[in-house]
Coordinates of C-alpha atoms and ligand atoms in Angstrom, one line a residue:
M1 CA 20.3 -57.2 15.0
A2 CA 17.8 -57.8 12.3
V3 CA 18.6 -56.7 8.7
L4 CA 16.0 -55.2 6.4
N5 CA 14.5 -56.8 3.2
V6 CA 12.4 -54.3 1.4
N7 CA 9.2 -55.7 -0.1
I8 CA 8.7 -53.7 -3.4
D9 CA 5.3 -55.3 -4.4
H10 CA 3.6 -52.0 -4.2
V11 CA 5.9 -50.3 -6.7
A12 CA 4.5 -52.8 -9.1
T13 CA 1.0 -52.1 -7.8
I14 CA 1.4 -48.5 -9.1
R15 CA 2.6 -49.7 -12.4
Q16 CA -0.4 -52.1 -12.7
A17 CA -2.8 -49.3 -12.0
R18 CA -2.2 -48.3 -15.6
R19 CA -0.9 -51.5 -17.0
T20 CA 2.1 -49.6 -18.2
D21 CA 5.9 -50.1 -17.7
E22 CA 6.5 -47.5 -14.9
P23 CA 7.5 -47.4 -12.2
D24 CA 9.8 -50.4 -12.7
P25 CA 10.2 -52.4 -9.5
V26 CA 13.7 -53.3 -10.7
W27 CA 14.7 -49.6 -10.5
A28 CA 13.2 -49.5 -7.0
A29 CA 15.2 -52.5 -6.0
V30 CA 18.5 -50.9 -7.1
E31 CA 17.6 -47.8 -5.0
C32 CA 16.9 -50.1 -1.9
E33 CA 20.2 -51.8 -2.4
L34 CA 22.1 -48.5 -2.7
A35 CA 20.5 -47.5 0.6
G36 CA 22.0 -50.6 2.3
A37 CA 19.0 -53.0 2.3
N38 CA 20.0 -56.6 3.0
G39 CA 17.5 -57.9 0.5
I40 CA 14.6 -57.4 -1.9
T41 CA 11.3 -59.3 -1.3
V42 CA 8.6 -59.7 -3.9
H43 CA 5.4 -61.8 -3.8
L44 CA 4.6 -63.5 -7.1
R45 CA 0.9 -63.9 -6.6
Q46 CA -1.1 -66.4 -8.7
D47 CA -3.2 -63.6 -10.1
R48 CA -0.1 -61.5 -10.9
R49 CA -1.8 -58.4 -9.4
H50 CA 1.5 -56.6 -8.9
I51 CA 4.7 -58.5 -9.4
N52 CA 5.0 -60.5 -12.7
D53 CA 7.3 -63.3 -13.9
R54 CA 9.5 -60.8 -15.8
D55 CA 10.1 -58.8 -12.6
V56 CA 11.3 -61.8 -10.7
R57 CA 13.6 -62.9 -13.6
V58 CA 15.1 -59.4 -14.1
L59 CA 15.5 -58.9 -10.3
K60 CA 17.4 -62.1 -10.1
E61 CA 19.8 -60.8 -12.8
S62 CA 20.0 -57.3 -11.4
V63 CA 20.2 -57.3 -7.6
A64 CA 23.4 -58.3 -5.8
C65 CA 21.7 -58.5 -2.4
K66 CA 19.4 -61.3 -1.3
L67 CA 16.3 -62.0 -3.4
N68 CA 13.5 -63.4 -1.3
L69 CA 10.5 -64.6 -3.2
E70 CA 7.3 -64.8 -1.3
M71 CA 5.0 -67.4 -2.8
S72 CA 2.2 -69.9 -2.3
M73 CA 2.9 -73.6 -2.7
A74 CA 0.8 -73.8 -5.9
E75 CA 2.6 -76.0 -8.4
P76 CA 3.0 -73.4 -11.3
I77 CA 4.6 -70.9 -8.8
V78 CA 6.9 -73.6 -7.3
K79 CA 8.1 -74.4 -10.9
I80 CA 8.9 -70.8 -11.5
A81 CA 10.9 -70.6 -8.3
E82 CA 12.9 -73.7 -9.4
Q83 CA 13.6 -72.1 -12.8
I84 CA 14.6 -68.6 -11.5
G85 CA 16.4 -69.6 -8.3
P86 CA 16.0 -66.8 -5.8
N87 CA 18.2 -66.9 -2.8
Q88 CA 15.3 -67.6 -0.5
V89 CA 11.6 -68.4 -0.8
T90 CA 9.1 -67.4 1.9
L91 CA 6.1 -69.7 1.8
V92 CA 2.8 -68.0 2.4
P93 CA -0.9 -68.9 2.2
E94 CA -2.7 -67.1 -0.6
K95 CA -6.4 -66.2 -1.2
R96 CA -7.5 -64.5 -4.3
E97 CA -9.9 -62.1 -2.6
E98 CA -7.5 -60.9 0.1
L99 CA -5.9 -57.4 0.0
T100 CA -2.7 -58.8 1.5
T101 CA -1.5 -62.0 3.0
E102 CA -4.0 -62.5 5.9
G103 CA -3.0 -65.4 8.1
G104 CA 0.1 -67.5 8.4
L105 CA 0.8 -70.7 6.5
D106 CA -0.9 -73.7 8.1
C107 CA 2.1 -75.9 8.0
A108 CA 0.4 -78.7 10.0
T109 CA -2.4 -79.1 7.5
H110 CA -0.1 -78.9 4.5
Q111 CA 2.7 -80.9 6.0
R112 CA 3.2 -83.3 3.1
R113 CA 3.2 -80.6 0.4
L114 CA 5.5 -78.4 2.6
R115 CA 8.0 -81.2 2.9
E116 CA 8.0 -81.7 -0.8
V117 CA 8.5 -78.0 -1.6
V118 CA 11.3 -77.7 0.9
R119 CA 13.0 -80.7 -0.7
R120 CA 12.7 -79.2 -4.2
M121 CA 13.9 -75.8 -3.1
H122 CA 16.9 -77.3 -1.3
R123 CA 17.8 -79.3 -4.4
K124 CA 18.2 -75.9 -6.2
G125 CA 20.1 -74.4 -3.3
I126 CA 17.2 -72.1 -2.2
L127 CA 16.6 -71.4 1.5
V128 CA 13.1 -71.9 2.7
S129 CA 11.3 -69.7 5.2
A130 CA 7.7 -70.4 6.3
F131 CA 5.4 -67.4 7.2
I132 CA 3.6 -68.5 10.3
T133 CA 1.8 -67.3 13.4
P134 CA 3.9 -67.9 16.6
E135 CA 2.2 -71.1 17.5
E136 CA 4.1 -74.1 18.9
E137 CA 2.6 -76.6 16.4
Q138 CA 3.4 -74.5 13.4
I139 CA 7.0 -73.9 14.6
A140 CA 7.4 -77.6 15.3
V141 CA 6.2 -78.6 11.8
S142 CA 8.3 -76.0 10.1
A143 CA 11.4 -77.5 11.7
E144 CA 10.3 -81.1 11.1
T145 CA 9.7 -80.5 7.4
G146 CA 13.2 -79.1 6.9
C147 CA 12.5 -75.3 6.7
D148 CA 15.6 -73.2 7.3
A149 CA 13.7 -70.3 8.8
I150 CA 10.3 -69.0 9.9
E151 CA 8.9 -65.6 9.4
L152 CA 6.8 -64.7 12.4
H153 CA 3.6 -62.9 11.4
T154 CA 3.7 -59.4 13.1
G155 CA 0.2 -58.5 11.8
G156 CA -1.4 -59.2 15.1
Y157 CA 1.1 -56.9 16.9
A158 CA 0.6 -54.2 14.2
N159 CA -3.1 -54.2 14.5
A160 CA -3.2 -54.3 18.3
R161 CA -4.7 -51.0 19.7
T162 CA -4.3 -51.2 23.5
D163 CA -1.0 -51.4 25.5
R164 CA -2.2 -54.7 26.9
A165 CA -2.8 -56.2 23.5
I166 CA 0.5 -54.9 22.2
E167 CA 2.3 -56.5 25.1
K168 CA 0.6 -59.8 24.6
H169 CA 1.6 -59.9 21.0
L170 CA 5.2 -59.0 21.8
D171 CA 5.3 -61.8 24.4
E172 CA 4.0 -64.2 21.8
L173 CA 6.6 -63.2 19.3
E174 CA 9.3 -63.7 21.9
A175 CA 8.0 -67.0 22.9
G176 CA 7.8 -68.0 19.2
R177 CA 11.4 -66.9 18.7
D178 CA 12.5 -69.1 21.6
L179 CA 10.7 -72.2 20.4
A180 CA 12.1 -71.7 16.9
A181 CA 15.6 -71.0 18.0
G182 CA 15.4 -74.1 20.2
R183 CA 14.7 -76.1 17.0
G184 CA 17.5 -74.6 15.1
L185 CA 15.3 -72.3 12.9
V186 CA 16.5 -68.8 11.9
V187 CA 13.8 -66.3 12.8
H188 CA 12.5 -63.5 10.5
A189 CA 9.5 -61.2 11.2
G190 CA 7.2 -59.2 9.0
H191 CA 3.8 -57.9 8.0
G192 CA 2.3 -54.6 9.0
L193 CA 5.5 -53.1 10.3
T194 CA 5.8 -49.3 9.9
Y195 CA 8.1 -46.4 10.9
R196 CA 5.8 -46.0 13.9
N197 CA 5.6 -49.5 15.2
I198 CA 9.0 -51.0 14.3
A199 CA 10.7 -49.9 17.6
A200 CA 9.4 -52.6 19.9
V201 CA 10.0 -55.4 17.4
A202 CA 13.5 -54.1 16.5
R203 CA 14.3 -54.4 20.3
I204 CA 13.5 -58.1 20.3
E205 CA 16.8 -59.9 20.2
G206 CA 17.3 -63.0 18.0
L207 CA 15.3 -61.9 15.0
S208 CA 17.5 -61.9 11.9
E209 CA 15.5 -60.3 9.1
F210 CA 12.5 -58.0 8.7
N211 CA 10.4 -58.0 5.6
I212 CA 8.7 -54.6 5.3
G213 CA 6.8 -53.3 2.3
H214 CA 3.8 -51.0 2.4
S215 CA 5.1 -48.5 4.8
I216 CA 8.4 -48.0 3.0
V217 CA 6.9 -47.7 -0.4
S218 CA 4.3 -45.3 1.0
R219 CA 7.1 -43.1 2.3
A220 CA 9.1 -43.5 -0.8
V221 CA 6.3 -41.8 -2.9
L222 CA 7.2 -38.7 -0.9
V223 CA 10.9 -38.9 -0.2
G224 CA 12.2 -41.4 -2.7
M225 CA 13.0 -45.1 -2.3
R226 CA 16.6 -44.6 -1.2
A227 CA 15.8 -42.2 1.6
A228 CA 12.8 -44.2 2.7
T229 CA 14.9 -47.4 2.9
R230 CA 17.7 -45.6 4.7
Q231 CA 15.3 -44.2 7.3
M232 CA 13.9 -47.6 8.2
I233 CA 17.4 -49.1 8.4
E234 CA 18.4 -46.3 10.8
L235 CA 15.4 -46.8 13.0
I236 CA 16.0 -50.6 13.2
E237 CA 19.7 -50.0 14.1
K238 CA 18.9 -47.3 16.7
C239 CA 16.2 -49.4 18.4
A240 CA 18.4 -52.5 18.4
D241 CA 21.3 -50.5 20.0
H242 CA 18.9 -49.4 22.8
A243 CA 17.3 -52.8 23.4
D244 CA 17.4 -52.2 27.1
L245 CA 15.3 -48.9 26.9
Ligands
LIG1 N1 6.0 -60.7 5.0 C1 5.0 -61.4 4.4 C2 5.1 -62.9 4.5 C3 4.1 -60.8 3.6 O1 3.2 -61.5 2.9 C4 4.1 -59.4 3.5 C5 3.1 -58.7 2.6 O2 3.4 -59.0 1.3 C6 5.1 -58.7 4.2 C7 6.0 -59.3 5.0 C8 5.2 -57.2 4.1 O3 4.1 -56.6 4.7 P1 3.8 -55.1 4.7 O4 3.6 -54.7 3.3 O5 2.6 -54.9 5.6 O6 5.1 -54.4 5.2

């Protein structure tokens, strides 16, 4: 059954709306951990639009659970990861104009750089996951370059509006999981997952981590971070227990 990493970027988004010091994403992380989250995920973007360098440093000092740093392969960010040493990095593509990470990482095109970043992270004892769409070539290159895991992009599933389209995306995720598992990769999933659409993905066997952000932070505004995290964990556990339904 997959465990939950809560992506707390949008706690920092609220802080940055006023360029002040509240709410502190570090406080939010503690609440997620108290609710039983497996890990905390943050994306240190090059434009620092939400999470900043201090957040990553203080999170590393504060949270006992897994710290998963989402990041591009831009050199200044790679250096920060080497210095701070999160437990895991998830490599993502990054465009300045996007609202959120749009596509998966093109591992095939950036093969040389990916191999180098993987080597540097491993030297620091950091696990590497590549955020990719469930395509055979991307999975193959992730494995060949030494990644430990892949995060399957669930955005297509989340955006699908017809039963047929939803089924197609779920089939692709399962096929991606099989290809990745066959190459010895650990399989994560994330992007666009919500309280409403998590069930079908939570029923997929063989996924080990979910990274979920916007939906949990949105609910947390109304019910609190600890309750919102707890509710998502309970949903994942309930659906995984009823995988045959
Ligand atoms: N996984 C990755 C690689 C992401 O880039 C994001 C968005 O930061 C997420 C998961 C979480 O997506 P959401 O906020 O839609 O839950």
